[in-house]
Amino acid sequence: MTSPLKCLTCDDDRYQKAYKLVLERSSHQHHTRDFIHNTLPDTLAGVGNGKPQLNVIGVGSGEGNIDLEMLSQLCQKHPGVLVDNEVLEPSSQRLYNYKATVAQRPDLKHITFTWNNTTASEFEQQWRQKNITKKADFIHMVQMLYYVEDPGATISFFQSLLDKNGKLLIILVSGESGSGTLRKNFPDQLCNKEVSVTGAEIKSLLDARGVPYQSYKLQSHVDLTECFTEGDQTGELLLDFITQVLDFSGTASPELRRGVLGLMRDPKYSVERGGRVLFNNENEAIILDAVTVCTD
Ligand SMILES: C[S@@+](CC[C@H](N)C(=O)[O-])C[C@H]1O[C@@H](n2cnc3c(N)ncnc32)[C@H](O)[C@@H]1O
């Protein structure tokens, strides 16, 4: 059954506002940064095999804040190396904001940016049509796999672009998190089924394919207190992002609203501290190697 509700992605301005609010209200960026600064550098140190130029692809880069942190770690591990960075982002506004940030950062002079105002599948189509043979050393997909039609196919395509020693990093909500459970419990009612993908699904898909990976849990919670006050605009915006439904409060049935709010306050998925409701928004980072070609 297809949901009669509209996806939040239909309204790019509201999507952006809601995403920014969730970032302000959650420890997500803090824990992602912690991972980028303390765990990712060892992975980045091994890419490239001494090449003078490293090729990077950012898939669903948004405004580039997380991308730039990762690029900075990559450059620290490979001083003096040139970096070619392909950015893929379907929202023109977010791509514009990313470009504006880069324009104000003279320290990024040794990085060449190629801006692709495309979805992952449009990028794949163009890559295949042009028969491009360039290989990438580092590809990342941070909080974006929810929006592609076929996450497994998207992973396969980008993994196939990795050079020897290359790495593909995926970050998304974990299957055990409140956000992951919510998306899994109401996939048909909330929006597209695709949006319900979590780290658990990606790992089972990789296990079934026999693809090796490393995975790391990134703790995070989001303060959803205002969601429980009817008519509160902050709460409504937060609810839109958590459910990925445009105007969830105004368009969801009372049963669905009750079900979603009930899960958000279930002690399995949230804690109350100092009168605030902190919802478990744990993430998972999954790192894949290049596909090994058997020469026997
Ligand atoms: C939650 S944001 C994450 C942005 C950024 N990676 C970050 O971590 O801050 C998801 C991003 O994926 C982009 N996106 C949505 N559908 C996409 C698709 N089919 N292919 C590539 N990116 C997509 C959105 O425009 C948005 O900027």
Short mmCIF file of C-alpha atoms and ligand atoms in Angstrom, two decimals:
data_model
loop_
_atom_site.label_atom_id
_atom_site.label_comp_id
_atom_site.label_asym_id
_atom_site.label_seq_id
_atom_site.Cartn_x
_atom_site.Cartn_y
_atom_site.Cartn_z
CA MET A 1 0.00 0.00 0.00
CA THR A 2 1.36 3.43 -0.88
CA SER A 3 1.03 6.11 1.78
CA PRO A 4 -1.33 9.00 0.98
CA LEU A 5 1.03 11.24 2.95
CA LYS A 6 3.52 13.49 1.18
CA CYS A 7 7.24 13.04 1.68
CA LEU A 8 9.13 15.84 3.37
CA THR A 9 11.57 15.85 0.44
CA CYS A 10 8.73 17.36 -1.70
CA ASP A 11 9.38 20.69 0.05
CA ASP A 12 13.11 21.40 -0.06
CA ASP A 13 12.91 24.54 2.14
CA ARG A 14 11.02 22.78 4.89
CA TYR A 15 13.32 19.74 4.57
CA GLN A 16 16.35 21.97 5.10
CA LYS A 17 14.78 23.80 8.07
CA ALA A 18 13.74 20.51 9.68
CA TYR A 19 17.18 18.91 9.12
CA LYS A 20 18.97 21.92 10.63
CA LEU A 21 16.65 21.84 13.63
CA VAL A 22 17.26 18.12 14.17
CA LEU A 23 21.02 18.74 13.99
CA GLU A 24 20.74 21.52 16.59
CA ARG A 25 18.62 19.33 18.85
CA SER A 26 20.70 16.17 18.60
CA SER A 27 24.13 14.92 19.51
CA HIS A 28 24.35 13.38 16.04
CA GLN A 29 26.92 15.80 14.58
CA HIS A 30 29.03 15.64 17.73
CA HIS A 31 29.29 11.84 17.52
CA THR A 32 29.78 11.88 13.74
CA ARG A 33 32.63 14.39 14.18
CA ASP A 34 34.10 12.25 16.94
CA PHE A 35 34.08 9.29 14.53
CA ILE A 36 35.62 11.40 11.74
CA HIS A 37 38.39 12.68 14.03
CA ASN A 38 39.18 9.52 15.97
CA THR A 39 38.27 6.44 13.91
CA LEU A 40 38.16 7.45 10.25
CA PRO A 41 41.76 8.81 10.01
CA ASP A 42 43.26 5.28 10.20
CA THR A 43 41.01 4.21 7.33
CA LEU A 44 41.88 7.31 5.31
CA ALA A 45 45.61 6.79 5.90
CA GLY A 46 45.48 3.55 3.89
CA VAL A 47 43.86 4.91 0.71
CA GLY A 48 45.67 5.96 -2.43
CA ASN A 49 48.80 3.83 -2.23
CA GLY A 50 51.14 6.82 -2.51
CA LYS A 51 49.41 8.41 -5.53
CA PRO A 52 49.99 12.18 -6.03
CA GLN A 53 46.23 12.75 -6.44
CA LEU A 54 43.31 11.29 -4.52
CA ASN A 55 39.83 11.07 -6.01
CA VAL A 56 36.89 11.53 -3.64
CA ILE A 57 33.13 11.28 -4.31
CA GLY A 58 30.58 12.71 -1.88
CA VAL A 59 27.09 11.31 -2.44
CA GLY A 60 24.23 13.45 -1.04
CA SER A 61 26.68 15.97 0.42
CA GLY A 62 24.12 18.54 1.57
CA GLU A 63 25.84 21.81 2.51
CA GLY A 64 29.17 20.01 2.81
CA ASN A 65 29.91 20.51 6.53
CA ILE A 66 30.58 16.82 7.15
CA ASP A 67 32.36 16.46 3.77
CA LEU A 68 34.80 19.24 4.62
CA GLU A 69 35.64 17.64 7.97
CA MET A 70 36.42 14.34 6.23
CA LEU A 71 38.45 16.08 3.51
CA SER A 72 40.47 17.85 6.19
CA GLN A 73 41.31 14.50 7.84
CA LEU A 74 42.20 13.01 4.45
CA CYS A 75 44.56 15.92 3.70
CA GLN A 76 46.20 15.62 7.12
CA LYS A 77 46.93 11.96 6.42
CA HIS A 78 48.27 12.73 2.91
CA PRO A 79 50.06 16.08 3.15
CA GLY A 80 50.82 17.78 -0.18
CA VAL A 81 48.58 15.44 -2.19
CA LEU A 82 46.04 16.98 -4.60
CA VAL A 83 42.42 16.05 -4.08
CA ASP A 84 39.77 15.81 -6.80
CA ASN A 85 36.37 15.96 -5.12
CA GLU A 86 33.16 15.13 -7.01
CA VAL A 87 30.16 16.45 -5.09
CA LEU A 88 26.69 15.01 -5.81
CA GLU A 89 23.75 16.87 -4.36
CA PRO A 90 20.26 17.11 -5.94
CA SER A 91 19.20 20.20 -3.96
CA SER A 92 20.38 23.33 -5.83
CA GLN A 93 20.08 25.38 -2.65
CA ARG A 94 22.29 23.08 -0.59
CA LEU A 95 24.81 22.81 -3.43
CA TYR A 96 24.88 26.62 -3.66
CA ASN A 97 25.52 26.88 0.10
CA TYR A 98 28.31 24.27 -0.14
CA LYS A 99 29.96 26.27 -2.97
CA ALA A 100 29.66 29.49 -0.95
CA THR A 101 31.43 27.87 2.02
CA VAL A 102 34.24 26.58 -0.22
CA ALA A 103 34.66 30.05 -1.78
CA GLN A 104 35.42 31.43 1.68
CA ARG A 105 38.03 28.78 2.51
CA PRO A 106 41.43 29.58 0.90
CA ASP A 107 42.89 26.62 2.81
CA LEU A 108 41.03 24.31 0.38
CA LYS A 109 43.01 25.53 -2.68
CA HIS A 110 44.61 22.12 -3.31
CA ILE A 111 41.16 20.51 -3.61
CA THR A 112 39.37 20.67 -6.97
CA PHE A 113 35.59 20.58 -6.62
CA THR A 114 33.34 19.25 -9.38
CA TRP A 115 29.73 20.14 -8.63
CA ASN A 116 27.04 17.69 -9.74
CA ASN A 117 23.49 18.89 -9.14
CA THR A 118 22.19 15.32 -9.47
CA THR A 119 20.79 12.36 -7.60
CA ALA A 120 22.94 9.27 -7.16
CA SER A 121 21.12 7.45 -9.97
CA GLU A 122 21.40 10.38 -12.41
CA PHE A 123 25.12 10.51 -11.63
CA GLU A 124 25.39 6.75 -12.27
CA GLN A 125 23.59 7.13 -15.61
CA GLN A 126 25.91 9.93 -16.72
CA TRP A 127 28.99 8.01 -15.56
CA ARG A 128 27.95 4.96 -17.59
CA GLN A 129 26.93 6.97 -20.67
CA LYS A 130 30.26 8.79 -20.73
CA ASN A 131 32.13 5.55 -20.12
CA ILE A 132 34.23 7.16 -17.41
CA THR A 133 37.04 4.95 -16.16
CA LYS A 134 38.30 7.19 -13.34
CA LYS A 135 38.58 5.33 -10.02
CA ALA A 136 37.89 6.77 -6.58
CA ASP A 137 39.95 6.43 -3.40
CA PHE A 138 37.28 7.49 -0.96
CA ILE A 139 33.50 7.63 -1.43
CA HIS A 140 31.05 8.60 1.29
CA MET A 141 27.26 8.49 1.70
CA VAL A 142 26.32 10.20 4.95
CA GLN A 143 22.64 10.06 5.93
CA MET A 144 21.46 9.76 2.32
CA LEU A 145 20.73 6.09 1.53
CA TYR A 146 17.12 6.58 2.77
CA TYR A 147 16.38 8.58 -0.35
CA VAL A 148 17.48 6.20 -3.11
CA GLU A 149 15.12 3.68 -4.68
CA ASP A 150 17.48 0.73 -4.39
CA PRO A 151 20.13 1.14 -1.68
CA GLY A 152 21.76 -2.22 -2.59
CA ALA A 153 22.23 -1.20 -6.24
CA THR A 154 23.52 2.23 -5.21
CA ILE A 155 26.12 0.64 -2.93
CA SER A 156 27.19 -1.82 -5.66
CA PHE A 157 27.65 0.94 -8.23
CA PHE A 158 29.72 3.21 -5.99
CA GLN A 159 31.74 0.32 -4.59
CA SER A 160 32.61 -0.65 -8.18
CA LEU A 161 34.18 2.80 -8.64
CA LEU A 162 36.72 2.25 -5.86
CA ASP A 163 40.38 1.95 -6.75
CA LYS A 164 42.57 -0.69 -5.06
CA ASN A 165 42.76 0.28 -1.34
CA GLY A 166 39.77 2.58 -1.82
CA LYS A 167 37.08 2.84 0.89
CA LEU A 168 33.34 3.44 0.82
CA LEU A 169 31.84 4.96 3.98
CA ILE A 170 28.11 4.75 4.70
CA ILE A 171 26.51 6.44 7.73
CA LEU A 172 22.82 5.94 8.53
CA VAL A 173 20.49 5.25 11.47
CA SER A 174 21.07 1.94 13.22
CA GLY A 175 18.37 -0.73 13.15
CA GLU A 176 18.15 -0.74 16.96
CA SER A 177 17.68 3.03 17.27
CA GLY A 178 14.32 4.68 17.95
CA SER A 179 14.42 6.37 14.53
CA GLY A 180 15.21 3.09 12.80
CA THR A 181 12.44 1.24 14.68
CA LEU A 182 9.94 3.97 13.87
CA ARG A 183 10.72 3.79 10.16
CA LYS A 184 10.54 -0.01 10.23
CA ASN A 185 7.27 -0.14 12.22
CA PHE A 186 5.35 2.25 9.99
CA PRO A 187 6.94 1.94 6.52
CA ASP A 188 3.70 1.91 4.52
CA GLN A 189 1.88 4.53 6.54
CA LEU A 190 4.74 7.00 6.79
CA CYS A 191 6.08 7.41 3.28
CA ASN A 192 8.15 5.51 0.79
CA LYS A 193 9.22 2.08 1.97
CA GLU A 194 12.75 2.97 0.86
CA VAL A 195 12.98 5.52 3.65
CA SER A 196 12.85 2.69 6.16
CA VAL A 197 16.38 1.45 5.40
CA THR A 198 18.69 1.21 8.43
CA GLY A 199 22.18 -0.07 9.21
CA ALA A 200 20.69 -3.50 10.00
CA GLU A 201 19.25 -3.88 6.47
CA ILE A 202 22.48 -2.76 4.85
CA LYS A 203 24.53 -5.21 6.91
CA SER A 204 22.21 -8.15 6.11
CA LEU A 205 22.34 -7.22 2.45
CA LEU A 206 26.17 -7.17 2.56
CA ASP A 207 26.25 -10.42 4.55
CA ALA A 208 24.00 -12.09 1.97
CA ARG A 209 26.33 -10.94 -0.79
CA GLY A 210 29.41 -12.05 1.15
CA VAL A 211 30.77 -8.48 1.09
CA PRO A 212 33.10 -7.81 4.05
CA TYR A 213 32.73 -4.57 6.03
CA GLN A 214 33.61 -2.93 9.33
CA SER A 215 30.87 -1.27 11.34
CA TYR A 216 30.81 1.18 14.23
CA LYS A 217 27.90 2.39 16.36
CA LEU A 218 27.68 6.18 16.84
CA GLN A 219 25.59 7.05 19.91
CA SER A 220 23.12 9.88 19.44
CA HIS A 221 19.88 11.22 20.82
CA VAL A 222 17.55 13.96 19.69
CA ASP A 223 15.50 16.19 22.00
CA LEU A 224 11.88 15.77 20.82
CA THR A 225 10.15 17.37 23.85
CA GLU A 226 8.09 19.87 21.82
CA CYS A 227 6.59 17.08 19.66
CA PHE A 228 4.32 16.27 22.59
CA THR A 229 2.76 19.75 22.74
CA GLU A 230 -0.01 19.93 20.16
CA GLY A 231 0.30 22.91 17.83
CA ASP A 232 3.94 23.66 18.78
CA GLN A 233 5.68 24.66 15.53
CA THR A 234 9.12 23.44 16.62
CA GLY A 235 7.56 20.10 17.55
CA GLU A 236 5.81 19.88 14.17
CA LEU A 237 9.03 20.54 12.29
CA LEU A 238 10.88 17.93 14.33
CA LEU A 239 8.07 15.43 13.73
CA ASP A 240 8.28 16.06 9.98
CA PHE A 241 11.96 15.11 9.92
CA ILE A 242 11.64 12.12 12.25
CA THR A 243 8.76 10.69 10.18
CA GLN A 244 10.01 12.17 6.84
CA VAL A 245 6.41 13.23 6.20
CA LEU A 246 5.49 16.75 5.08
CA ASP A 247 3.13 18.31 7.66
CA PHE A 248 2.83 15.07 9.60
CA SER A 249 0.69 16.68 12.34
CA GLY A 250 -1.76 18.14 9.86
CA THR A 251 -2.10 15.15 7.54
CA ALA A 252 -1.54 11.91 9.49
CA SER A 253 -4.55 10.02 10.84
CA PRO A 254 -5.11 10.23 14.62
CA GLU A 255 -4.20 6.49 14.91
CA LEU A 256 -0.90 6.96 13.10
CA ARG A 257 -0.10 10.07 15.16
CA ARG A 258 -0.83 8.16 18.37
CA GLY A 259 1.30 5.20 17.23
CA VAL A 260 4.27 7.40 16.28
CA LEU A 261 4.14 9.58 19.42
CA GLY A 262 3.69 6.46 21.56
CA LEU A 263 6.84 4.88 20.11
CA MET A 264 8.76 8.13 20.53
CA ARG A 265 7.98 8.07 24.25
CA ASP A 266 8.46 4.33 24.73
CA PRO A 267 11.16 3.87 27.41
CA LYS A 268 12.84 1.35 25.05
CA TYR A 269 13.63 4.22 22.69
CA SER A 270 13.71 7.38 24.78
CA VAL A 271 14.68 8.68 28.21
CA GLU A 272 13.29 11.66 30.08
CA ARG A 273 15.92 13.89 31.66
CA GLY A 274 15.20 17.22 33.37
CA GLY A 275 11.75 17.31 31.76
CA ARG A 276 13.17 16.74 28.25
CA VAL A 277 12.35 13.72 26.06
CA LEU A 278 15.56 12.39 24.50
CA PHE A 279 14.88 9.97 21.66
CA ASN A 280 17.47 7.35 20.68
CA ASN A 281 18.82 8.32 17.30
CA GLU A 282 21.87 6.02 17.22
CA ASN A 283 23.71 5.81 13.91
CA GLU A 284 25.93 3.27 12.32
CA ALA A 285 29.03 3.78 10.18
CA ILE A 286 29.78 0.99 7.72
CA ILE A 287 33.06 0.86 5.80
CA LEU A 288 33.56 -1.24 2.67
CA ASP A 289 36.71 -2.00 0.69
CA ALA A 290 37.07 -2.07 -3.05
CA VAL A 291 35.72 -5.19 -4.72
CA THR A 292 38.57 -7.65 -5.11
CA VAL A 293 38.91 -9.03 -8.59
CA CYS A 294 39.89 -12.68 -8.54
CA THR A 295 42.67 -13.28 -11.10
CA ASP A 296 42.97 -17.11 -10.66
C1 LIG B 1 20.09 14.19 5.69
S1 LIG B 1 20.85 15.06 4.41
C2 LIG B 1 22.57 14.70 4.71
C3 LIG B 1 23.50 15.72 4.13
C4 LIG B 1 24.97 15.53 4.46
N1 LIG B 1 25.49 14.28 3.90
C5 LIG B 1 25.18 15.58 5.96
O1 LIG B 1 25.55 14.57 6.53
O2 LIG B 1 24.96 16.63 6.56
C6 LIG B 1 20.52 14.03 2.98
C7 LIG B 1 21.00 14.61 1.68
O3 LIG B 1 20.80 13.65 0.65
C8 LIG B 1 20.36 14.35 -0.50
N2 LIG B 1 19.64 13.41 -1.38
C9 LIG B 1 18.31 13.15 -1.41
N3 LIG B 1 18.02 12.25 -2.37
C10 LIG B 1 19.19 11.92 -2.95
C11 LIG B 1 19.55 11.05 -4.03
N4 LIG B 1 18.63 10.31 -4.65
N5 LIG B 1 20.84 10.99 -4.41
C12 LIG B 1 21.78 11.73 -3.76
N6 LIG B 1 21.49 12.57 -2.72
C13 LIG B 1 20.22 12.66 -2.33
C14 LIG B 1 19.47 15.44 0.04
O4 LIG B 1 19.28 16.51 -0.87
C15 LIG B 1 20.23 15.87 1.28
O5 LIG B 1 21.12 16.92 1.06
#
